[in-house]
PDB file of C-alpha atoms in Angstrom:
ATOM      1  CA  UNK A   1      30.588  38.672  14.006  1.00  0.00           C
ATOM      2  CA  UNK A   2      33.650  39.605  14.752  1.00  0.00           C
ATOM      3  CA  UNK A   3      37.544  38.426  15.946  1.00  0.00           C
ATOM      4  CA  UNK A   4      40.639  39.458  17.576  1.00  0.00           C
ATOM      5  CA  UNK A   5      44.471  37.089  17.709  1.00  0.00           C
ATOM      6  CA  UNK A   6      46.603  37.651  20.545  1.00  0.00           C
ATOM      7  CA  UNK A   7      48.197  36.995  23.418  1.00  0.00           C
ATOM      8  CA  UNK A   8      45.390  37.513  26.041  1.00  0.00           C
ATOM      9  CA  UNK A   9      46.741  35.020  28.798  1.00  0.00           C
ATOM     10  CA  UNK A  10      50.695  35.408  27.957  1.00  0.00           C
ATOM     11  CA  UNK A  11      51.208  31.641  27.040  1.00  0.00           C
ATOM     12  CA  UNK A  12      53.435  32.758  23.521  1.00  0.00           C
ATOM     13  CA  UNK A  13      50.183  31.175  21.040  1.00  0.00           C
ATOM     14  CA  UNK A  14      48.189  33.159  19.535  1.00  0.00           C
ATOM     15  CA  UNK A  15      43.737  33.363  21.354  1.00  0.00           C
ATOM     16  CA  UNK A  16      40.910  33.602  20.195  1.00  0.00           C
ATOM     17  CA  UNK A  17      37.711  35.914  21.166  1.00  0.00           C
ATOM     18  CA  UNK A  18      34.712  36.049  18.600  1.00  0.00           C
ATOM     19  CA  UNK A  19      31.403  38.162  19.010  1.00  0.00           C
ATOM     20  CA  UNK A  20      28.391  36.888  19.051  1.00  0.00           C
ATOM     21  CA  UNK A  21      24.816  37.944  19.060  1.00  0.00           C
ATOM     22  CA  UNK A  22      22.311  38.877  21.718  1.00  0.00           C
ATOM     23  CA  UNK A  23      21.695  36.942  24.762  1.00  0.00           C
ATOM     24  CA  UNK A  24      24.814  34.269  23.626  1.00  0.00           C
ATOM     25  CA  UNK A  25      27.872  35.680  25.290  1.00  0.00           C
ATOM     26  CA  UNK A  26      30.668  36.218  23.637  1.00  0.00           C
ATOM     27  CA  UNK A  27      34.145  33.770  23.640  1.00  0.00           C
ATOM     28  CA  UNK A  28      37.277  34.061  24.566  1.00  0.00           C
ATOM     29  CA  UNK A  29      38.892  31.308  23.325  1.00  0.00           C
ATOM     30  CA  UNK A  30      42.625  30.355  25.082  1.00  0.00           C
ATOM     31  CA  UNK A  31      45.478  29.004  22.396  1.00  0.00           C
ATOM     32  CA  UNK A  32      46.150  25.227  24.619  1.00  0.00           C
ATOM     33  CA  UNK A  33      49.061  25.111  21.058  1.00  0.00           C
ATOM     34  CA  UNK A  34      48.830  21.293  18.581  1.00  0.00           C
ATOM     35  CA  UNK A  35      45.382  22.981  17.642  1.00  0.00           C
ATOM     36  CA  UNK A  36      43.530  23.055  20.517  1.00  0.00           C
ATOM     37  CA  UNK A  37      41.765  25.519  22.188  1.00  0.00           C
ATOM     38  CA  UNK A  38      39.668  26.134  26.150  1.00  0.00           C
ATOM     39  CA  UNK A  39      36.714  28.367  26.474  1.00  0.00           C
ATOM     40  CA  UNK A  40      37.589  30.761  29.197  1.00  0.00           C
ATOM     41  CA  UNK A  41      34.826  32.870  28.414  1.00  0.00           C
ATOM     42  CA  UNK A  42      33.330  32.669  32.402  1.00  0.00           C
ATOM     43  CA  UNK A  43      36.806  32.200  33.821  1.00  0.00           C
ATOM     44  CA  UNK A  44      37.773  36.180  32.643  1.00  0.00           C
ATOM     45  CA  UNK A  45      34.650  37.483  33.387  1.00  0.00           C
ATOM     46  CA  UNK A  46      34.328  38.463  29.282  1.00  0.00           C
ATOM     47  CA  UNK A  47      31.096  35.940  29.742  1.00  0.00           C
ATOM     48  CA  UNK A  48      28.797  37.833  32.250  1.00  0.00           C
ATOM     49  CA  UNK A  49      29.958  40.958  30.416  1.00  0.00           C
ATOM     50  CA  UNK A  50      29.131  40.501  27.053  1.00  0.00           C
ATOM     51  CA  UNK A  51      25.683  38.296  27.255  1.00  0.00           C
ATOM     52  CA  UNK A  52      23.452  41.110  26.694  1.00  0.00           C
ATOM     53  CA  UNK A  53      24.831  42.551  24.122  1.00  0.00           C
ATOM     54  CA  UNK A  54      24.505  41.642  19.252  1.00  0.00           C
ATOM     55  CA  UNK A  55      28.621  42.328  19.273  1.00  0.00           C
ATOM     56  CA  UNK A  56      30.155  42.718  16.201  1.00  0.00           C
ATOM     57  CA  UNK A  57      33.789  44.496  15.347  1.00  0.00           C
ATOM     58  CA  UNK A  58      36.317  43.695  18.237  1.00  0.00           C
ATOM     59  CA  UNK A  59      40.315  44.937  19.140  1.00  0.00           C
ATOM     60  CA  UNK A  60      42.559  43.070  21.357  1.00  0.00           C
ATOM     61  CA  UNK A  61      44.825  46.285  22.240  1.00  0.00           C
ATOM     62  CA  UNK A  62      46.801  47.380  24.815  1.00  0.00           C
ATOM     63  CA  UNK A  63      44.848  50.115  25.708  1.00  0.00           C
ATOM     64  CA  UNK A  64      46.735  51.700  28.624  1.00  0.00           C
ATOM     65  CA  UNK A  65      49.905  50.585  27.901  1.00  0.00           C
ATOM     66  CA  UNK A  66      50.604  48.263  31.489  1.00  0.00           C
ATOM     67  CA  UNK A  67      51.795  45.553  29.403  1.00  0.00           C
ATOM     68  CA  UNK A  68      48.068  43.229  28.418  1.00  0.00           C
ATOM     69  CA  UNK A  69      45.433  43.714  26.241  1.00  0.00           C
ATOM     70  CA  UNK A  70      42.409  44.875  26.619  1.00  0.00           C
ATOM     71  CA  UNK A  71      39.167  44.056  24.103  1.00  0.00           C
ATOM     72  CA  UNK A  72      37.308  46.995  22.218  1.00  0.00           C
ATOM     73  CA  UNK A  73      33.694  45.746  21.864  1.00  0.00           C
ATOM     74  CA  UNK A  74      31.063  47.097  18.709  1.00  0.00           C
ATOM     75  CA  UNK A  75      28.010  46.456  19.335  1.00  0.00           C
ATOM     76  CA  UNK A  76      24.051  47.579  18.241  1.00  0.00           C
ATOM     77  CA  UNK A  77      20.994  44.962  17.608  1.00  0.00           C
ATOM     78  CA  UNK A  78      19.979  44.662  13.631  1.00  0.00           C
ATOM     79  CA  UNK A  79      16.480  45.137  14.093  1.00  0.00           C
ATOM     80  CA  UNK A  80      14.869  48.427  14.891  1.00  0.00           C
ATOM     81  CA  UNK A  81      11.496  47.201  15.663  1.00  0.00           C
ATOM     82  CA  UNK A  82      12.776  45.574  18.835  1.00  0.00           C
ATOM     83  CA  UNK A  83      12.674  48.910  20.167  1.00  0.00           C
ATOM     84  CA  UNK A  84       9.245  48.176  21.042  1.00  0.00           C
ATOM     85  CA  UNK A  85      10.055  45.207  23.220  1.00  0.00           C
ATOM     86  CA  UNK A  86      13.090  45.568  25.253  1.00  0.00           C
ATOM     87  CA  UNK A  87      11.323  43.452  27.808  1.00  0.00           C
ATOM     88  CA  UNK A  88      12.742  40.865  24.656  1.00  0.00           C
ATOM     89  CA  UNK A  89      15.921  41.486  23.637  1.00  0.00           C
ATOM     90  CA  UNK A  90      17.387  45.344  24.909  1.00  0.00           C
ATOM     91  CA  UNK A  91      17.579  47.669  22.174  1.00  0.00           C
ATOM     92  CA  UNK A  92      18.283  48.167  18.860  1.00  0.00           C
ATOM     93  CA  UNK A  93      21.244  51.300  19.286  1.00  0.00           C
ATOM     94  CA  UNK A  94      23.905  49.554  22.107  1.00  0.00           C
ATOM     95  CA  UNK A  95      27.040  50.677  24.603  1.00  0.00           C
ATOM     96  CA  UNK A  96      29.611  49.822  22.402  1.00  0.00           C
ATOM     97  CA  UNK A  97      32.501  48.229  25.645  1.00  0.00           C
ATOM     98  CA  UNK A  98      35.766  48.463  26.962  1.00  0.00           C
ATOM     99  CA  UNK A  99      37.498  45.568  28.714  1.00  0.00           C
ATOM    100  CA  UNK A 100      39.911  46.028  30.903  1.00  0.00           C
ATOM    101  CA  UNK A 101      42.411  42.925  31.190  1.00  0.00           C
ATOM    102  CA  UNK A 102      44.194  42.681  34.959  1.00  0.00           C
ATOM    103  CA  UNK A 103      45.748  39.995  34.984  1.00  0.00           C
ATOM    104  CA  UNK A 104      43.633  37.597  33.062  1.00  0.00           C
ATOM    105  CA  UNK A 105      40.429  38.887  33.391  1.00  0.00           C
ATOM    106  CA  UNK A 106      38.058  41.563  32.045  1.00  0.00           C
ATOM    107  CA  UNK A 107      36.379  44.083  33.614  1.00  0.00           C
ATOM    108  CA  UNK A 108      34.144  46.140  32.692  1.00  0.00           C
ATOM    109  CA  UNK A 109      35.826  49.841  32.814  1.00  0.00           C
ATOM    110  CA  UNK A 110      33.275  51.518  29.847  1.00  0.00           C
ATOM    111  CA  UNK A 111      31.130  53.549  32.541  1.00  0.00           C
ATOM    112  CA  UNK A 112      35.290  55.046  33.653  1.00  0.00           C
ATOM    113  CA  UNK A 113      36.692  55.723  29.832  1.00  0.00           C
ATOM    114  CA  UNK A 114      34.583  58.856  29.391  1.00  0.00           C
ATOM    115  CA  UNK A 115      31.997  60.192  27.098  1.00  0.00           C
ATOM    116  CA  UNK A 116      33.099  58.773  24.203  1.00  0.00           C
ATOM    117  CA  UNK A 117      32.075  55.965  25.297  1.00  0.00           C
ATOM    118  CA  UNK A 118      28.408  56.917  26.383  1.00  0.00           C
ATOM    119  CA  UNK A 119      27.933  57.012  22.820  1.00  0.00           C
ATOM    120  CA  UNK A 120      24.770  54.956  22.187  1.00  0.00           C
ATOM    121  CA  UNK A 121      24.040  53.801  18.150  1.00  0.00           C
ATOM    122  CA  UNK A 122      23.444  51.079  16.794  1.00  0.00           C
ATOM    123  CA  UNK A 123      27.724  49.789  16.208  1.00  0.00           C
ATOM    124  CA  UNK A 124      29.034  47.656  13.483  1.00  0.00           C
ATOM    125  CA  UNK A 125      32.551  48.390  12.275  1.00  0.00           C
ATOM    126  CA  UNK A 126      35.866  48.255  14.294  1.00  0.00           C
ATOM    127  CA  UNK A 127      38.957  49.692  14.270  1.00  0.00           C
ATOM    128  CA  UNK A 128      42.853  50.237  16.224  1.00  0.00           C
ATOM    129  CA  UNK A 129      45.276  52.836  15.382  1.00  0.00           C
ATOM    130  CA  UNK A 130      47.980  55.442  16.469  1.00  0.00           C
ATOM    131  CA  UNK A 131      45.655  58.363  14.526  1.00  0.00           C
ATOM    132  CA  UNK A 132      47.135  61.106  15.725  1.00  0.00           C
ATOM    133  CA  UNK A 133      50.853  59.686  16.185  1.00  0.00           C
ATOM    134  CA  UNK A 134      51.060  60.121  20.896  1.00  0.00           C
ATOM    135  CA  UNK A 135      51.963  56.904  21.438  1.00  0.00           C
ATOM    136  CA  UNK A 136      48.558  55.138  22.458  1.00  0.00           C
ATOM    137  CA  UNK A 137      45.586  53.797  20.894  1.00  0.00           C
ATOM    138  CA  UNK A 138      42.790  55.027  19.616  1.00  0.00           C
ATOM    139  CA  UNK A 139      39.440  53.765  18.277  1.00  0.00           C
ATOM    140  CA  UNK A 140      36.806  53.876  16.198  1.00  0.00           C
ATOM    141  CA  UNK A 141      33.409  52.814  15.752  1.00  0.00           C
ATOM    142  CA  UNK A 142      31.573  53.155  12.787  1.00  0.00           C
ATOM    143  CA  UNK A 143      27.338  53.321  13.159  1.00  0.00           C
ATOM    144  CA  UNK A 144      24.657  51.364  11.174  1.00  0.00           C
ATOM    145  CA  UNK A 145      23.084  55.522  10.105  1.00  0.00           C
ATOM    146  CA  UNK A 146      24.795  57.861  11.984  1.00  0.00           C
ATOM    147  CA  UNK A 147      27.762  59.078  11.990  1.00  0.00           C
ATOM    148  CA  UNK A 148      31.485  57.647  13.131  1.00  0.00           C
ATOM    149  CA  UNK A 149      32.780  57.789  16.889  1.00  0.00           C
ATOM    150  CA  UNK A 150      36.272  58.408  16.466  1.00  0.00           C
ATOM    151  CA  UNK A 151      37.251  58.116  20.477  1.00  0.00           C
ATOM    152  CA  UNK A 152      40.823  59.925  21.094  1.00  0.00           C
ATOM    153  CA  UNK A 153      42.980  57.637  23.923  1.00  0.00           C
ATOM    154  CA  UNK A 154      43.758  60.089  26.856  1.00  0.00           C
ATOM    155  CA  UNK A 155      44.298  56.995  29.667  1.00  0.00           C
ATOM    156  CA  UNK A 156      47.775  58.539  31.319  1.00  0.00           C
ATOM    157  CA  UNK A 157      49.964  55.095  29.924  1.00  0.00           C
ATOM    158  CA  UNK A 158      53.466  52.838  31.179  1.00  0.00           C
ATOM    159  CA  UNK A 159      56.241  52.641  27.652  1.00  0.00           C
ATOM    160  CA  UNK A 160      55.742  51.628  25.240  1.00  0.00           C
ATOM    161  CA  UNK A 161      56.269  51.027  21.370  1.00  0.00           C
ATOM    162  CA  UNK A 162      55.476  51.830  18.065  1.00  0.00           C
ATOM    163  CA  UNK A 163      57.101  49.070  15.387  1.00  0.00           C
ATOM    164  CA  UNK A 164      56.243  49.808  11.612  1.00  0.00           C
ATOM    165  CA  UNK A 165      57.560  46.625   9.508  1.00  0.00           C
ATOM    166  CA  UNK A 166      57.568  47.669   5.831  1.00  0.00           C
ATOM    167  CA  UNK A 167      58.761  44.892   3.165  1.00  0.00           C
ATOM    168  CA  UNK A 168      61.470  44.768   0.942  1.00  0.00           C
ATOM    169  CA  UNK A 169      60.767  47.208  -1.327  1.00  0.00           C
ATOM    170  CA  UNK A 170      58.376  49.795   1.699  1.00  0.00           C
ATOM    171  CA  UNK A 171      55.309  49.612   1.932  1.00  0.00           C
ATOM    172  CA  UNK A 172      52.800  47.205   4.852  1.00  0.00           C
ATOM    173  CA  UNK A 173      54.879  44.155   5.881  1.00  0.00           C
ATOM    174  CA  UNK A 174      52.878  41.260   4.191  1.00  0.00           C
ATOM    175  CA  UNK A 175      50.356  39.024   6.733  1.00  0.00           C
ATOM    176  CA  UNK A 176      52.431  36.787   8.495  1.00  0.00           C
ATOM    177  CA  UNK A 177      55.302  39.367   9.825  1.00  0.00           C
ATOM    178  CA  UNK A 178      55.477  38.627  13.496  1.00  0.00           C
ATOM    179  CA  UNK A 179      57.078  40.548  16.538  1.00  0.00           C
ATOM    180  CA  UNK A 180      58.605  39.390  19.338  1.00  0.00           C
ATOM    181  CA  UNK A 181      59.686  42.364  21.369  1.00  0.00           C
ATOM    182  CA  UNK A 182      61.386  41.263  24.762  1.00  0.00           C
ATOM    183  CA  UNK A 183      61.463  43.814  27.739  1.00  0.00           C
ATOM    184  CA  UNK A 184      60.889  43.526  31.573  1.00  0.00           C
ATOM    185  CA  UNK A 185      61.818  40.150  32.847  1.00  0.00           C
ATOM    186  CA  UNK A 186      58.520  39.492  29.461  1.00  0.00           C
ATOM    187  CA  UNK A 187      57.866  38.450  25.730  1.00  0.00           C
ATOM    188  CA  UNK A 188      55.414  40.100  24.131  1.00  0.00           C
ATOM    189  CA  UNK A 189      53.804  38.797  20.535  1.00  0.00           C
ATOM    190  CA  UNK A 190      52.424  40.905  18.254  1.00  0.00           C
ATOM    191  CA  UNK A 191      51.289  39.754  14.570  1.00  0.00           C
ATOM    192  CA  UNK A 192      50.366  41.500  11.372  1.00  0.00           C
ATOM    193  CA  UNK A 193      47.526  40.259   9.997  1.00  0.00           C
ATOM    194  CA  UNK A 194      44.361  41.691   7.349  1.00  0.00           C
ATOM    195  CA  UNK A 195      41.232  39.977   8.366  1.00  0.00           C
ATOM    196  CA  UNK A 196      40.091  40.901  12.055  1.00  0.00           C
ATOM    197  CA  UNK A 197      37.073  42.900  13.548  1.00  0.00           C
ATOM    198  CA  UNK A 198      34.729  43.742  11.410  1.00  0.00           C
ATOM    199  CA  UNK A 199      34.112  45.739   8.217  1.00  0.00           C
ATOM    200  CA  UNK A 200      37.929  47.052   9.054  1.00  0.00           C
ATOM    201  CA  UNK A 201      41.174  47.293   9.431  1.00  0.00           C
ATOM    202  CA  UNK A 202      43.324  48.597  12.628  1.00  0.00           C
ATOM    203  CA  UNK A 203      46.267  50.078  11.501  1.00  0.00           C
ATOM    204  CA  UNK A 204      49.446  47.862  10.009  1.00  0.00           C
ATOM    205  CA  UNK A 205      51.918  49.395  12.889  1.00  0.00           C
ATOM    206  CA  UNK A 206      52.176  47.212  15.812  1.00  0.00           C
ATOM    207  CA  UNK A 207      51.679  48.848  19.397  1.00  0.00           C
ATOM    208  CA  UNK A 208      53.117  47.131  22.413  1.00  0.00           C
ATOM    209  CA  UNK A 209      51.924  48.001  25.492  1.00  0.00           C
ATOM    210  CA  UNK A 210      55.679  47.674  27.579  1.00  0.00           C
ATOM    211  CA  UNK A 211      53.748  49.066  31.823  1.00  0.00           C
ATOM    212  CA  UNK A 212      57.121  49.567  33.835  1.00  0.00           C
ATOM    213  CA  UNK A 213      59.383  48.041  31.054  1.00  0.00           C
ATOM    214  CA  UNK A 214      63.131  50.398  30.504  1.00  0.00           C
ATOM    215  CA  UNK A 215      64.474  49.155  27.771  1.00  0.00           C
ATOM    216  CA  UNK A 216      63.095  46.441  24.686  1.00  0.00           C
ATOM    217  CA  UNK A 217      65.943  44.087  25.277  1.00  0.00           C
ATOM    218  CA  UNK A 218      65.408  42.522  22.287  1.00  0.00           C
ATOM    219  CA  UNK A 219      62.700  43.333  19.272  1.00  0.00           C
ATOM    220  CA  UNK A 220      62.794  40.194  16.786  1.00  0.00           C
ATOM    221  CA  UNK A 221      60.897  40.829  13.297  1.00  0.00           C
ATOM    222  CA  UNK A 222      60.175  37.197  11.644  1.00  0.00           C
ATOM    223  CA  UNK A 223      59.653  37.597   8.262  1.00  0.00           C
ATOM    224  CA  UNK A 224      56.975  35.127   6.769  1.00  0.00           C
ATOM    225  CA  UNK A 225      59.666  34.327   4.176  1.00  0.00           C
ATOM    226  CA  UNK A 226      61.693  32.551   7.189  1.00  0.00           C
ATOM    227  CA  UNK A 227      64.290  36.157   7.890  1.00  0.00           C
ATOM    228  CA  UNK A 228      64.663  37.312  11.036  1.00  0.00           C
ATOM    229  CA  UNK A 229      65.713  41.146  11.027  1.00  0.00           C
ATOM    230  CA  UNK A 230      66.958  40.724  15.059  1.00  0.00           C
ATOM    231  CA  UNK A 231      67.724  44.534  17.053  1.00  0.00           C
ATOM    232  CA  UNK A 232      68.776  44.757  21.124  1.00  0.00           C
ATOM    233  CA  UNK A 233      68.926  47.071  23.679  1.00  0.00           C
ATOM    234  CA  UNK A 234      65.905  49.183  21.908  1.00  0.00           C
ATOM    235  CA  UNK A 235      65.102  52.733  23.447  1.00  0.00           C
ATOM    236  CA  UNK A 236      61.182  52.718  23.537  1.00  0.00           C
ATOM    237  CA  UNK A 237      58.255  55.435  23.600  1.00  0.00           C
ATOM    238  CA  UNK A 238      59.548  55.589  19.811  1.00  0.00           C
ATOM    239  CA  UNK A 239      57.998  54.889  16.213  1.00  0.00           C
ATOM    240  CA  UNK A 240      60.780  51.748  15.334  1.00  0.00           C
ATOM    241  CA  UNK A 241      60.386  51.309  11.147  1.00  0.00           C
ATOM    242  CA  UNK A 242      61.763  48.353  10.716  1.00  0.00           C
ATOM    243  CA  UNK A 243      63.031  47.398   6.226  1.00  0.00           C
ATOM    244  CA  UNK A 244      62.792  43.721   5.342  1.00  0.00           C
TER     245      UNK A 244
END
């Protein structure tokens, strides 16, 4: 149904998360390099958390800015009549999921994520972005035959950096732009893309959660044409605009 790409396990390579039908766990593929991937759904806890739901839009994002990527997933069945037989495969309206990344293992924290995640509809699209420009990632979910759900993020945040890459004539950076940030002894990667999630498109600005870091030692923007823009000793907790 949906797909998200991101460096989940800190390898510097893009891992893939794919949402699926109900009674078939969503799948996390670890990128081994050279075009090879390993299914790590069971070992990371993703399989257990997503087995029952029918999942659609999804996103990998650092929702608490602690330095690793968490998962947001929109859920909902396609058959309204399933409500007559909940014992078969759940219900038409389903709870959306928030899975927190704790050292490479995902924990279902939906029940502790506030009233927004207690809205139960048959959801489809999901997009993330900082709509209120306070430095954290918010979530917008579209629901079938119902109003959309806008979730404002009020989670306590670690250090963060929001990078707005622009093309040479302004406007959003072309897909394929990659940004590498080195901070606090760690390396973080984000890519500008245009095909994630399902029935939606994320904020083109790239959000980096940097935990306890005090400064970004290096910000390296790698443009699709092969050029680099390199900045050093960049202050955190700011919106940084970088033009090709």
